[in-house]
mmCIF file of C-alpha atoms and ligand atoms in Angstrom:
data_model
loop_
_atom_site.group_PDB
_atom_site.id
_atom_site.type_symbol
_atom_site.label_atom_id
_atom_site.label_comp_id
_atom_site.label_asym_id
_atom_site.label_seq_id
_atom_site.Cartn_x
_atom_site.Cartn_y
_atom_site.Cartn_z
ATOM 1 C CA MET A 1 -36.976 26.337 -17.597
ATOM 2 C CA GLU A 2 -39.840 23.932 -18.647
ATOM 3 C CA GLN A 3 -40.839 21.639 -16.127
ATOM 4 C CA LYS A 4 -40.314 17.888 -16.748
ATOM 5 C CA GLN A 5 -43.557 15.932 -16.745
ATOM 6 C CA THR A 6 -41.971 12.503 -16.970
ATOM 7 C CA ILE A 7 -41.650 10.271 -13.975
ATOM 8 C CA ASN A 8 -38.707 7.990 -14.045
ATOM 9 C CA PHE A 9 -38.865 4.598 -12.093
ATOM 10 C CA GLY A 10 -35.981 3.284 -13.920
ATOM 11 C CA ALA A 11 -33.747 0.884 -11.910
ATOM 12 C CA GLY A 12 -30.567 2.593 -13.234
ATOM 13 C CA PRO A 13 -29.250 4.789 -14.636
ATOM 14 C CA ALA A 14 -32.056 6.486 -12.577
ATOM 15 C CA LYS A 15 -33.865 9.661 -11.921
ATOM 16 C CA LEU A 16 -31.504 12.477 -10.327
ATOM 17 C CA PRO A 17 -32.841 15.340 -8.316
ATOM 18 C CA PRO A 18 -33.798 18.206 -10.524
ATOM 19 C CA SER A 19 -31.798 20.791 -8.613
ATOM 20 C CA VAL A 20 -28.783 18.807 -9.274
ATOM 21 C CA LEU A 21 -29.444 18.754 -12.957
ATOM 22 C CA LEU A 22 -30.037 22.251 -13.108
ATOM 23 C CA GLN A 23 -26.842 23.095 -11.071
ATOM 24 C CA ALA A 24 -24.783 20.942 -13.332
ATOM 25 C CA GLN A 25 -26.645 22.583 -16.359
ATOM 26 C CA ARG A 26 -25.673 26.103 -14.903
ATOM 27 C CA GLU A 27 -21.964 24.963 -14.311
ATOM 28 C CA LEU A 28 -21.638 23.090 -17.405
ATOM 29 C CA ILE A 29 -19.705 25.776 -19.431
ATOM 30 C CA ASN A 30 -18.010 27.625 -16.824
ATOM 31 C CA TYR A 31 -17.460 25.801 -13.562
ATOM 32 C CA SER A 32 -17.161 28.035 -10.667
ATOM 33 C CA GLY A 33 -15.549 30.913 -12.452
ATOM 34 C CA THR A 34 -12.844 28.614 -14.012
ATOM 35 C CA GLY A 35 -13.835 29.526 -17.514
ATOM 36 C CA ILE A 36 -13.977 25.759 -18.324
ATOM 37 C CA SER A 37 -16.267 22.682 -17.792
ATOM 38 C CA VAL A 38 -15.573 19.857 -15.299
ATOM 39 C CA LEU A 39 -15.575 17.924 -18.633
ATOM 40 C CA GLU A 40 -12.658 19.658 -19.701
ATOM 41 C CA MET A 41 -10.717 19.939 -16.428
ATOM 42 C CA SER A 42 -7.320 18.176 -15.752
ATOM 43 C CA HIS A 43 -7.823 15.545 -13.195
ATOM 44 C CA ARG A 44 -4.477 16.770 -11.816
ATOM 45 C CA SER A 45 -5.698 20.266 -11.410
ATOM 46 C CA SER A 46 -6.216 21.892 -8.015
ATOM 47 C CA ASP A 47 -9.862 22.640 -9.113
ATOM 48 C CA PHE A 48 -10.500 18.956 -9.591
ATOM 49 C CA ASN A 49 -8.706 18.234 -6.589
ATOM 50 C CA LYS A 50 -11.191 20.275 -4.562
ATOM 51 C CA ILE A 51 -14.115 18.390 -6.133
ATOM 52 C CA LEU A 52 -12.696 15.070 -5.299
ATOM 53 C CA ASN A 53 -11.827 15.947 -1.702
ATOM 54 C CA GLN A 54 -15.381 17.580 -1.156
ATOM 55 C CA THR A 55 -17.072 14.435 -2.400
ATOM 56 C CA GLU A 56 -14.953 12.251 -0.002
ATOM 57 C CA THR A 57 -15.758 14.663 2.767
ATOM 58 C CA LEU A 58 -19.276 14.658 2.049
ATOM 59 C CA LEU A 59 -19.452 10.880 2.001
ATOM 60 C CA ARG A 60 -17.560 10.536 5.059
ATOM 61 C CA GLU A 61 -19.803 12.871 7.115
ATOM 62 C CA LEU A 62 -23.081 11.229 5.664
ATOM 63 C CA LEU A 63 -22.111 7.782 6.357
ATOM 64 C CA LYS A 64 -19.952 8.467 9.496
ATOM 65 C CA ILE A 65 -17.038 6.611 8.003
ATOM 66 C CA PRO A 66 -14.427 5.913 10.571
ATOM 67 C CA VAL A 67 -11.018 7.149 10.020
ATOM 68 C CA ASN A 68 -9.396 3.772 9.355
ATOM 69 C CA TYR A 69 -11.282 3.296 6.110
ATOM 70 C CA LYS A 70 -10.142 4.522 2.725
ATOM 71 C CA VAL A 71 -12.740 5.999 0.087
ATOM 72 C CA LEU A 72 -11.954 5.168 -3.482
ATOM 73 C CA PHE A 73 -13.718 6.418 -6.600
ATOM 74 C CA LEU A 74 -13.182 3.772 -9.280
ATOM 75 C CA GLN A 75 -14.387 2.800 -12.744
ATOM 76 C CA GLY A 76 -15.590 -0.464 -13.908
ATOM 77 C CA GLY A 77 -19.117 -0.330 -12.336
ATOM 78 C CA GLY A 78 -20.503 -2.665 -9.630
ATOM 79 C CA SER A 79 -19.337 -5.668 -12.101
ATOM 80 C CA GLY A 80 -15.588 -4.536 -11.935
ATOM 81 C CA GLN A 81 -16.012 -4.955 -8.181
ATOM 82 C CA PHE A 82 -17.245 -8.588 -8.586
ATOM 83 C CA SER A 83 -13.556 -8.925 -9.808
ATOM 84 C CA ALA A 84 -11.791 -6.649 -7.639
ATOM 85 C CA VAL A 85 -13.202 -7.872 -4.383
ATOM 86 C CA PRO A 86 -11.554 -11.442 -4.833
ATOM 87 C CA LEU A 87 -8.664 -10.256 -6.430
ATOM 88 C CA ASN A 88 -7.806 -7.791 -3.321
ATOM 89 C CA LEU A 89 -9.326 -10.043 -0.640
ATOM 90 C CA ILE A 90 -9.431 -13.685 -1.378
ATOM 91 C CA GLY A 91 -5.650 -13.709 -0.601
ATOM 92 C CA LEU A 92 -6.188 -12.581 2.997
ATOM 93 C CA THR A 93 -6.140 -16.359 4.042
ATOM 94 C CA PRO A 94 -3.655 -18.926 2.334
ATOM 95 C CA ASP A 95 -6.404 -21.380 0.941
ATOM 96 C CA ARG A 96 -8.220 -18.830 -0.988
ATOM 97 C CA CYS A 97 -11.677 -19.670 0.174
ATOM 98 C CA ALA A 98 -14.600 -16.948 0.383
ATOM 99 C CA ASP A 99 -18.217 -17.302 1.644
ATOM 100 C CA TYR A 100 -21.082 -16.062 -0.688
ATOM 101 C CA LEU A 101 -24.857 -15.372 -0.004
ATOM 102 C CA VAL A 102 -26.564 -15.930 -3.222
ATOM 103 C CA THR A 103 -29.895 -14.154 -3.173
ATOM 104 C CA GLY A 104 -30.347 -12.893 -6.609
ATOM 105 C CA THR A 105 -28.921 -11.932 -9.972
ATOM 106 C CA TRP A 106 -26.119 -9.724 -8.748
ATOM 107 C CA SER A 107 -24.837 -11.944 -6.027
ATOM 108 C CA ALA A 108 -25.018 -14.849 -8.349
ATOM 109 C CA LYS A 109 -22.869 -12.909 -10.817
ATOM 110 C CA ALA A 110 -20.324 -11.993 -8.255
ATOM 111 C CA ALA A 111 -19.915 -15.285 -6.986
ATOM 112 C CA LYS A 112 -19.464 -16.709 -10.547
ATOM 113 C CA GLU A 113 -16.611 -14.228 -11.233
ATOM 114 C CA ALA A 114 -14.976 -14.761 -7.846
ATOM 115 C CA GLU A 115 -14.834 -18.708 -8.839
ATOM 116 C CA LYS A 116 -11.933 -17.675 -11.135
ATOM 117 C CA TYR A 117 -9.697 -16.596 -8.137
ATOM 118 C CA GLY A 118 -10.681 -19.122 -5.498
ATOM 119 C CA LYS A 119 -12.773 -21.587 -3.769
ATOM 120 C CA ILE A 120 -16.308 -20.054 -3.407
ATOM 121 C CA ASN A 121 -18.615 -21.593 -0.842
ATOM 122 C CA VAL A 122 -22.239 -20.589 -1.126
ATOM 123 C CA VAL A 123 -23.179 -20.986 2.267
ATOM 124 C CA HIS A 124 -26.992 -21.921 2.070
ATOM 125 C CA PRO A 125 -28.912 -24.400 -0.087
ATOM 126 C CA LYS A 126 -29.379 -23.076 -3.659
ATOM 127 C CA LEU A 127 -32.663 -21.006 -3.738
ATOM 128 C CA ASP A 128 -35.045 -22.223 -6.207
ATOM 129 C CA SER A 129 -36.451 -18.730 -6.748
ATOM 130 C CA TYR A 130 -34.921 -15.355 -5.552
ATOM 131 C CA THR A 131 -37.697 -14.240 -3.417
ATOM 132 C CA LYS A 132 -36.150 -14.784 0.228
ATOM 133 C CA ILE A 133 -33.015 -14.649 2.176
ATOM 134 C CA PRO A 134 -32.355 -18.084 3.779
ATOM 135 C CA ASP A 135 -32.530 -17.957 7.497
ATOM 136 C CA PRO A 136 -29.185 -17.224 9.113
ATOM 137 C CA SER A 137 -29.436 -20.181 11.300
ATOM 138 C CA SER A 138 -29.110 -22.322 8.158
ATOM 139 C CA TRP A 139 -26.108 -20.604 6.879
ATOM 140 C CA ALA A 140 -22.780 -22.765 6.995
ATOM 141 C CA LEU A 141 -20.225 -20.083 7.350
ATOM 142 C CA ASN A 142 -16.487 -21.117 7.200
ATOM 143 C CA PRO A 143 -14.656 -19.540 10.056
ATOM 144 C CA SER A 144 -11.331 -19.481 8.022
ATOM 145 C CA ALA A 145 -12.951 -17.836 4.973
ATOM 146 C CA SER A 146 -11.269 -14.656 3.652
ATOM 147 C CA TYR A 147 -14.459 -12.909 3.625
ATOM 148 C CA VAL A 148 -18.289 -13.285 3.542
ATOM 149 C CA TYR A 149 -20.003 -11.466 0.651
ATOM 150 C CA TYR A 150 -23.589 -10.578 0.228
ATOM 151 C CA CYS A 151 -25.536 -8.215 -1.938
ATOM 152 C CA CYS A 152 -27.745 -5.841 0.263
ATOM 153 C CA ASN A 153 -30.327 -5.130 -2.120
ATOM 154 C CA GLU A 154 -31.062 -7.386 -5.241
ATOM 155 C CA THR A 155 -32.174 -4.942 -7.927
ATOM 156 C CA VAL A 156 -33.697 -7.301 -10.346
ATOM 157 C CA HIS A 157 -35.461 -9.384 -7.816
ATOM 158 C CA GLY A 158 -36.528 -6.643 -5.084
ATOM 159 C CA VAL A 159 -34.995 -8.461 -2.237
ATOM 160 C CA GLU A 160 -33.098 -6.485 0.457
ATOM 161 C CA PHE A 161 -31.409 -7.272 3.657
ATOM 162 C CA ASN A 162 -33.046 -5.484 6.587
ATOM 163 C CA PHE A 163 -30.160 -6.703 8.903
ATOM 164 C CA THR A 164 -26.347 -6.824 8.722
ATOM 165 C CA PRO A 165 -25.134 -10.490 8.414
ATOM 166 C CA GLU A 166 -23.179 -11.863 11.424
ATOM 167 C CA THR A 167 -19.926 -13.388 10.627
ATOM 168 C CA ASN A 168 -18.092 -14.254 13.622
ATOM 169 C CA GLY A 169 -15.254 -12.025 13.046
ATOM 170 C CA VAL A 170 -14.704 -12.861 9.444
ATOM 171 C CA VAL A 171 -14.586 -9.913 7.004
ATOM 172 C CA LEU A 172 -17.965 -8.742 5.778
ATOM 173 C CA VAL A 173 -18.265 -7.421 2.117
ATOM 174 C CA SER A 174 -21.362 -5.953 0.707
ATOM 175 C CA ASP A 175 -22.580 -4.786 -2.670
ATOM 176 C CA MET A 176 -24.886 -1.797 -1.859
ATOM 177 C CA SER A 177 -24.988 -0.540 -5.332
ATOM 178 C CA SER A 178 -28.866 -0.126 -5.331
ATOM 179 C CA ASN A 179 -29.570 0.830 -1.805
ATOM 180 C CA PHE A 180 -26.477 3.125 -1.021
ATOM 181 C CA LEU A 181 -27.433 5.949 1.186
ATOM 182 C CA SER A 182 -31.049 5.095 1.307
ATOM 183 C CA ARG A 183 -30.693 4.383 4.969
ATOM 184 C CA PRO A 184 -28.032 4.708 7.737
ATOM 185 C CA VAL A 185 -25.274 1.935 7.586
ATOM 186 C CA ASP A 186 -22.891 1.136 10.311
ATOM 187 C CA VAL A 187 -19.912 1.120 8.385
ATOM 188 C CA SER A 188 -17.361 -0.304 11.059
ATOM 189 C CA LYS A 189 -19.392 -3.630 10.777
ATOM 190 C CA PHE A 190 -17.963 -4.047 7.184
ATOM 191 C CA GLY A 191 -14.450 -4.856 5.783
ATOM 192 C CA LEU A 192 -15.824 -3.411 2.475
ATOM 193 C CA ILE A 193 -18.715 -1.735 0.940
ATOM 194 C CA PHE A 194 -19.010 -0.926 -2.848
ATOM 195 C CA ALA A 195 -21.779 0.939 -4.873
ATOM 196 C CA GLY A 196 -22.012 2.069 -8.333
ATOM 197 C CA ALA A 197 -23.287 5.649 -8.228
ATOM 198 C CA GLN A 198 -26.058 5.505 -10.983
ATOM 199 C CA LYS A 199 -28.900 4.483 -8.655
ATOM 200 C CA ASN A 200 -28.997 6.747 -5.421
ATOM 201 C CA VAL A 201 -25.835 8.872 -5.692
ATOM 202 C CA GLY A 202 -25.352 10.115 -9.084
ATOM 203 C CA CYS A 203 -24.759 8.854 -12.626
ATOM 204 C CA ALA A 204 -22.990 5.804 -14.216
ATOM 205 C CA GLY A 205 -19.206 5.847 -14.581
ATOM 206 C CA VAL A 206 -18.047 5.908 -10.897
ATOM 207 C CA THR A 207 -18.122 3.262 -8.345
ATOM 208 C CA VAL A 208 -17.519 3.877 -4.586
ATOM 209 C CA VAL A 209 -15.470 1.455 -2.724
ATOM 210 C CA ILE A 210 -15.125 2.100 1.159
ATOM 211 C CA VAL A 211 -12.451 -0.572 2.569
ATOM 212 C CA ARG A 212 -10.778 -0.893 6.005
ATOM 213 C CA GLU A 213 -7.133 0.044 5.982
ATOM 214 C CA ASP A 214 -5.854 -3.318 6.873
ATOM 215 C CA LEU A 215 -7.469 -5.167 3.961
ATOM 216 C CA ILE A 216 -5.424 -3.140 1.477
ATOM 217 C CA GLY A 217 -2.268 -4.540 0.261
ATOM 218 C CA HIS A 218 -3.073 -8.080 -0.167
ATOM 219 C CA ALA A 219 -4.190 -8.405 -3.827
ATOM 220 C CA LEU A 220 -3.140 -11.482 -5.886
ATOM 221 C CA LYS A 221 -0.187 -10.604 -8.215
ATOM 222 C CA GLU A 222 -2.329 -11.016 -11.203
ATOM 223 C CA CYS A 223 -4.675 -8.024 -10.067
ATOM 224 C CA PRO A 224 -5.022 -5.436 -12.714
ATOM 225 C CA ILE A 225 -3.408 -2.311 -11.424
ATOM 226 C CA VAL A 226 -6.510 -0.294 -11.914
ATOM 227 C CA LEU A 227 -8.408 -2.469 -9.792
ATOM 228 C CA ASP A 228 -5.595 -2.675 -7.022
ATOM 229 C CA TYR A 229 -6.970 -1.138 -3.824
ATOM 230 C CA LYS A 230 -3.601 -0.397 -2.431
ATOM 231 C CA MET A 231 -2.379 1.412 -5.758
ATOM 232 C CA GLN A 232 -5.706 3.398 -5.930
ATOM 233 C CA ALA A 233 -5.598 4.216 -2.119
ATOM 234 C CA GLU A 234 -1.894 5.514 -2.521
ATOM 235 C CA MET A 235 -2.793 7.644 -5.409
ATOM 236 C CA ASN A 236 -6.187 9.159 -3.718
ATOM 237 C CA SER A 237 -8.137 7.422 -6.597
ATOM 238 C CA LEU A 238 -5.848 9.176 -9.370
ATOM 239 C CA TYR A 239 -3.578 6.280 -10.461
ATOM 240 C CA ASN A 240 -5.182 6.963 -13.834
ATOM 241 C CA THR A 241 -7.858 9.350 -15.175
ATOM 242 C CA PRO A 242 -10.797 9.071 -13.019
ATOM 243 C CA PRO A 243 -14.411 9.519 -13.991
ATOM 244 C CA CYS A 244 -14.127 13.353 -13.331
ATOM 245 C CA PHE A 245 -17.700 14.465 -14.191
ATOM 246 C CA SER A 246 -19.435 11.361 -12.551
ATOM 247 C CA ILE A 247 -17.580 12.259 -9.315
ATOM 248 C CA TYR A 248 -18.572 15.952 -9.690
ATOM 249 C CA ILE A 249 -22.399 14.780 -10.182
ATOM 250 C CA MET A 250 -21.872 12.685 -7.067
ATOM 251 C CA GLY A 251 -20.644 15.550 -4.902
ATOM 252 C CA LEU A 252 -23.842 17.407 -6.077
ATOM 253 C CA VAL A 253 -26.103 14.728 -5.081
ATOM 254 C CA LEU A 254 -24.356 14.121 -1.849
ATOM 255 C CA ASP A 255 -24.920 17.552 -1.053
ATOM 256 C CA TRP A 256 -28.533 17.249 -2.041
ATOM 257 C CA ILE A 257 -28.882 14.331 0.332
ATOM 258 C CA LYS A 258 -27.218 16.390 3.331
ATOM 259 C CA ASN A 259 -29.297 19.466 2.674
ATOM 260 C CA ASN A 260 -32.537 16.987 2.857
ATOM 261 C CA GLY A 261 -31.758 15.466 6.131
ATOM 262 C CA GLY A 262 -29.272 12.782 5.263
ATOM 263 C CA SER A 263 -29.535 8.988 5.441
ATOM 264 C CA THR A 264 -31.963 8.988 8.071
ATOM 265 C CA ALA A 265 -34.311 11.262 6.362
ATOM 266 C CA MET A 266 -33.789 9.133 3.157
ATOM 267 C CA GLU A 267 -34.769 6.104 5.028
ATOM 268 C CA LYS A 268 -38.065 7.548 6.165
ATOM 269 C CA LEU A 269 -38.976 8.646 3.054
ATOM 270 C CA ASN A 270 -38.094 5.414 1.394
ATOM 271 C CA LYS A 271 -40.196 3.468 3.776
ATOM 272 C CA GLN A 272 -43.214 5.799 3.019
ATOM 273 C CA LYS A 273 -42.689 5.585 -0.603
ATOM 274 C CA SER A 274 -42.462 1.851 -0.877
ATOM 275 C CA SER A 275 -45.319 1.223 1.598
ATOM 276 C CA LEU A 276 -47.643 3.291 -0.658
ATOM 277 C CA ILE A 277 -47.112 0.845 -3.580
ATOM 278 C CA TYR A 278 -46.995 -2.440 -1.148
ATOM 279 C CA ASP A 279 -50.005 -1.389 0.557
ATOM 280 C CA ILE A 280 -51.764 -1.289 -2.913
ATOM 281 C CA ILE A 281 -50.259 -4.781 -3.786
ATOM 282 C CA ASP A 282 -51.513 -6.406 -0.428
ATOM 283 C CA ALA A 283 -55.000 -4.713 -0.586
ATOM 284 C CA SER A 284 -55.736 -5.796 -4.142
ATOM 285 C CA ASN A 285 -56.897 -9.460 -3.504
ATOM 286 C CA GLY A 286 -54.326 -10.907 -5.668
ATOM 287 C CA PHE A 287 -54.768 -8.589 -8.646
ATOM 288 C CA TYR A 288 -51.236 -7.321 -7.791
ATOM 289 C CA VAL A 289 -48.651 -10.031 -6.637
ATOM 290 C CA CYS A 290 -45.265 -9.523 -5.251
ATOM 291 C CA PRO A 291 -43.479 -12.615 -5.084
ATOM 292 C CA VAL A 292 -40.853 -11.368 -2.368
ATOM 293 C CA ASP A 293 -41.230 -12.585 1.167
ATOM 294 C CA ARG A 294 -42.531 -9.726 2.997
ATOM 295 C CA ILE A 295 -39.496 -9.637 5.568
ATOM 296 C CA CYS A 296 -37.150 -8.929 2.796
ATOM 297 C CA ARG A 297 -39.140 -6.698 0.518
ATOM 298 C CA SER A 298 -36.906 -3.940 -1.093
ATOM 299 C CA ARG A 299 -37.698 -0.343 -0.336
ATOM 300 C CA MET A 300 -35.765 0.389 -3.534
ATOM 301 C CA ASN A 301 -37.116 -1.893 -6.184
ATOM 302 C CA VAL A 302 -40.583 -3.155 -5.949
ATOM 303 C CA PRO A 303 -41.308 -6.007 -8.326
ATOM 304 C CA PHE A 304 -44.826 -6.979 -9.102
ATOM 305 C CA ARG A 305 -47.090 -9.057 -11.416
ATOM 306 C CA ILE A 306 -50.483 -8.209 -12.520
ATOM 307 C CA GLY A 307 -53.607 -10.488 -12.873
ATOM 308 C CA LYS A 308 -52.172 -13.690 -11.721
ATOM 309 C CA LYS A 309 -48.966 -14.926 -9.826
ATOM 310 C CA GLU A 310 -46.953 -15.584 -13.175
ATOM 311 C CA GLY A 311 -48.556 -12.452 -14.673
ATOM 312 C CA ASP A 312 -50.956 -11.720 -17.210
ATOM 313 C CA ASP A 313 -48.857 -10.631 -20.299
ATOM 314 C CA ALA A 314 -51.714 -8.621 -21.975
ATOM 315 C CA LEU A 315 -52.719 -7.033 -18.740
ATOM 316 C CA GLU A 316 -49.083 -6.036 -17.934
ATOM 317 C CA LYS A 317 -48.626 -4.538 -21.469
ATOM 318 C CA GLU A 318 -51.800 -2.372 -20.908
ATOM 319 C CA PHE A 319 -50.658 -1.325 -17.371
ATOM 320 C CA LEU A 320 -47.198 -0.252 -19.057
ATOM 321 C CA ASP A 321 -48.842 1.669 -21.927
ATOM 322 C CA GLY A 322 -51.319 3.338 -19.556
ATOM 323 C CA ALA A 323 -48.166 4.457 -17.350
ATOM 324 C CA SER A 324 -46.238 5.742 -20.112
ATOM 325 C CA LYS A 325 -49.441 7.864 -21.374
ATOM 326 C CA ARG A 326 -49.334 9.425 -17.823
ATOM 327 C CA GLY A 327 -45.696 10.125 -18.341
ATOM 328 C CA MET A 328 -44.386 7.131 -15.796
ATOM 329 C CA ILE A 329 -41.718 5.483 -17.567
ATOM 330 C CA SER A 330 -39.113 2.591 -17.013
ATOM 331 C CA LEU A 331 -41.555 0.436 -15.023
ATOM 332 C CA LYS A 332 -40.997 -2.783 -17.023
ATOM 333 C CA GLY A 333 -39.423 -5.528 -14.913
ATOM 334 C CA HIS A 334 -35.976 -6.682 -15.755
ATOM 335 C CA ARG A 335 -36.090 -9.031 -18.920
ATOM 336 C CA SER A 336 -34.999 -11.992 -16.731
ATOM 337 C CA VAL A 337 -38.111 -11.971 -14.771
ATOM 338 C CA GLY A 338 -40.848 -9.878 -16.708
ATOM 339 C CA GLY A 339 -43.627 -8.158 -14.954
ATOM 340 C CA ILE A 340 -43.301 -4.654 -13.415
ATOM 341 C CA ARG A 341 -40.539 -3.105 -11.285
ATOM 342 C CA ALA A 342 -41.065 0.268 -9.732
ATOM 343 C CA SER A 343 -37.543 1.564 -8.585
ATOM 344 C CA LEU A 344 -37.870 4.275 -5.862
ATOM 345 C CA TYR A 345 -34.415 5.547 -5.298
ATOM 346 C CA ASN A 346 -33.870 8.731 -3.038
ATOM 347 C CA ALA A 347 -34.642 11.149 -6.031
ATOM 348 C CA VAL A 348 -38.076 9.555 -6.576
ATOM 349 C CA THR A 349 -40.356 11.894 -4.672
ATOM 350 C CA LEU A 350 -43.242 10.795 -2.423
ATOM 351 C CA ASP A 351 -45.601 12.624 -4.972
ATOM 352 C CA ASP A 352 -43.988 10.486 -7.822
ATOM 353 C CA ALA A 353 -44.815 7.352 -5.739
ATOM 354 C CA GLY A 354 -48.233 8.741 -5.012
ATOM 355 C CA ALA A 355 -48.820 9.086 -8.728
ATOM 356 C CA LEU A 356 -48.034 5.390 -9.326
ATOM 357 C CA ALA A 357 -50.255 4.411 -6.322
ATOM 358 C CA ALA A 358 -53.061 6.337 -7.728
ATOM 359 C CA TYR A 359 -52.785 4.713 -11.298
ATOM 360 C CA MET A 360 -52.526 1.356 -9.664
ATOM 361 C CA GLU A 361 -55.626 1.905 -7.876
ATOM 362 C CA GLU A 362 -57.458 3.245 -10.952
ATOM 363 C CA PHE A 363 -56.278 0.359 -13.073
ATOM 364 C CA HIS A 364 -57.307 -2.374 -10.700
ATOM 365 C CA LYS A 365 -60.767 -0.573 -10.492
ATOM 366 C CA GLU A 366 -61.198 -0.707 -14.344
ATOM 367 C CA HIS A 367 -60.312 -4.356 -14.471
ATOM 368 C CA GLN A 368 -62.499 -5.581 -11.556
HETATM 369 N N1 PLP B 1 -24.662 -4.530 -8.267
HETATM 370 C C1 PLP B 1 -26.148 -4.453 -8.106
HETATM 371 C C2 PLP B 1 -26.689 -4.584 -7.006
HETATM 372 C C3 PLP B 1 -26.644 -3.773 -9.394
HETATM 373 O O1 PLP B 1 -28.031 -3.367 -9.358
HETATM 374 C C4 PLP B 1 -25.916 -3.654 -10.661
HETATM 375 C C5 PLP B 1 -26.629 -3.118 -11.733
HETATM 376 O O2 PLP B 1 -27.762 -2.660 -11.915
HETATM 377 C C6 PLP B 1 -24.770 -4.256 -10.629
HETATM 378 C C7 PLP B 1 -24.158 -4.665 -9.343
HETATM 379 C C8 PLP B 1 -23.633 -3.842 -11.805
HETATM 380 O O3 PLP B 1 -23.390 -2.605 -11.863
HETATM 381 P P1 PLP B 1 -22.592 -2.260 -13.270
HETATM 382 O O4 PLP B 1 -23.748 -2.007 -14.380
HETATM 383 O O5 PLP B 1 -22.349 -0.928 -12.857
HETATM 384 O O6 PLP B 1 -21.488 -2.897 -13.547
#
């Protein structure tokens, strides 16, 4: 097969391991001797059940998920969970209050959606820019909240928690869409974790929800049935047709993660890759500027500006054009913030990050 020359630094859907794509290609027409494609397979068939169960088993193994947690494979994306979380959990306490940390676009959207279903308390003063995590000593947590919600990695702004928030026993909920399985996580500290697959663990279409069993069964009566964790848990994610092919691809990616050393190895690699880029930014005397506080810089999404703090549009365009000529694509920052963003999910290799680092150095030299 012709080797792909393109390096995809996209924020999601994102690069998949080439070996996964090749396996999916080989199995596309005739999956495991069944004579049909996974795309054509009944979700009630024993072959698909095997795929679903293998995917769950791998996930449980990789994250050491305790037995008192259910794993659900749902549709609706991360955004679907912005609604599903309050619909299922805000009724845990009678006054329907939940605490939110708002550290970027995605947690802001989640908090806004949750306001439809209860009283949402943002526990810290509003941030004037999404470049930091307010010090936990300044959080005003409500001890009788139904849950505390945060986004572990803000994909647009490149802000990542490198610690697990302490909630004094209140249920902790985390959106890990953009750093899922990029490092080890102690699942037992969480009531619920969710993640869309299309960044670190597969393709678009499936969202994983890992939820502690005692939190299931408290949905508001208006909760749509497809978002009701109780129904989906009882039906093993098969209440309705699940995203079969996306679950299959996730299984292949999880297998790849396992064969490449699991979450600990991913963490090591992700630290190395992101350090390559941050080191160049820090050594550039302000030519490259990352606005995020060092302590919460994301290892998944590295946002930066070129030329000056607020970015020089012409230089940034030239940088992106040059990158594209070298086969490096999807480096443009999110439309709401501009600039450059390099996403370095699990499938991005050290060589890929090295190629970007080399180009950044070269570009800086040319413009000194
Ligand atoms: N949460 C985070 C951290 C994200 O990065 C995204 C999308 O990029 C979402 C939620 C929304 O996911 P979806 O587009 O699958 O609804």
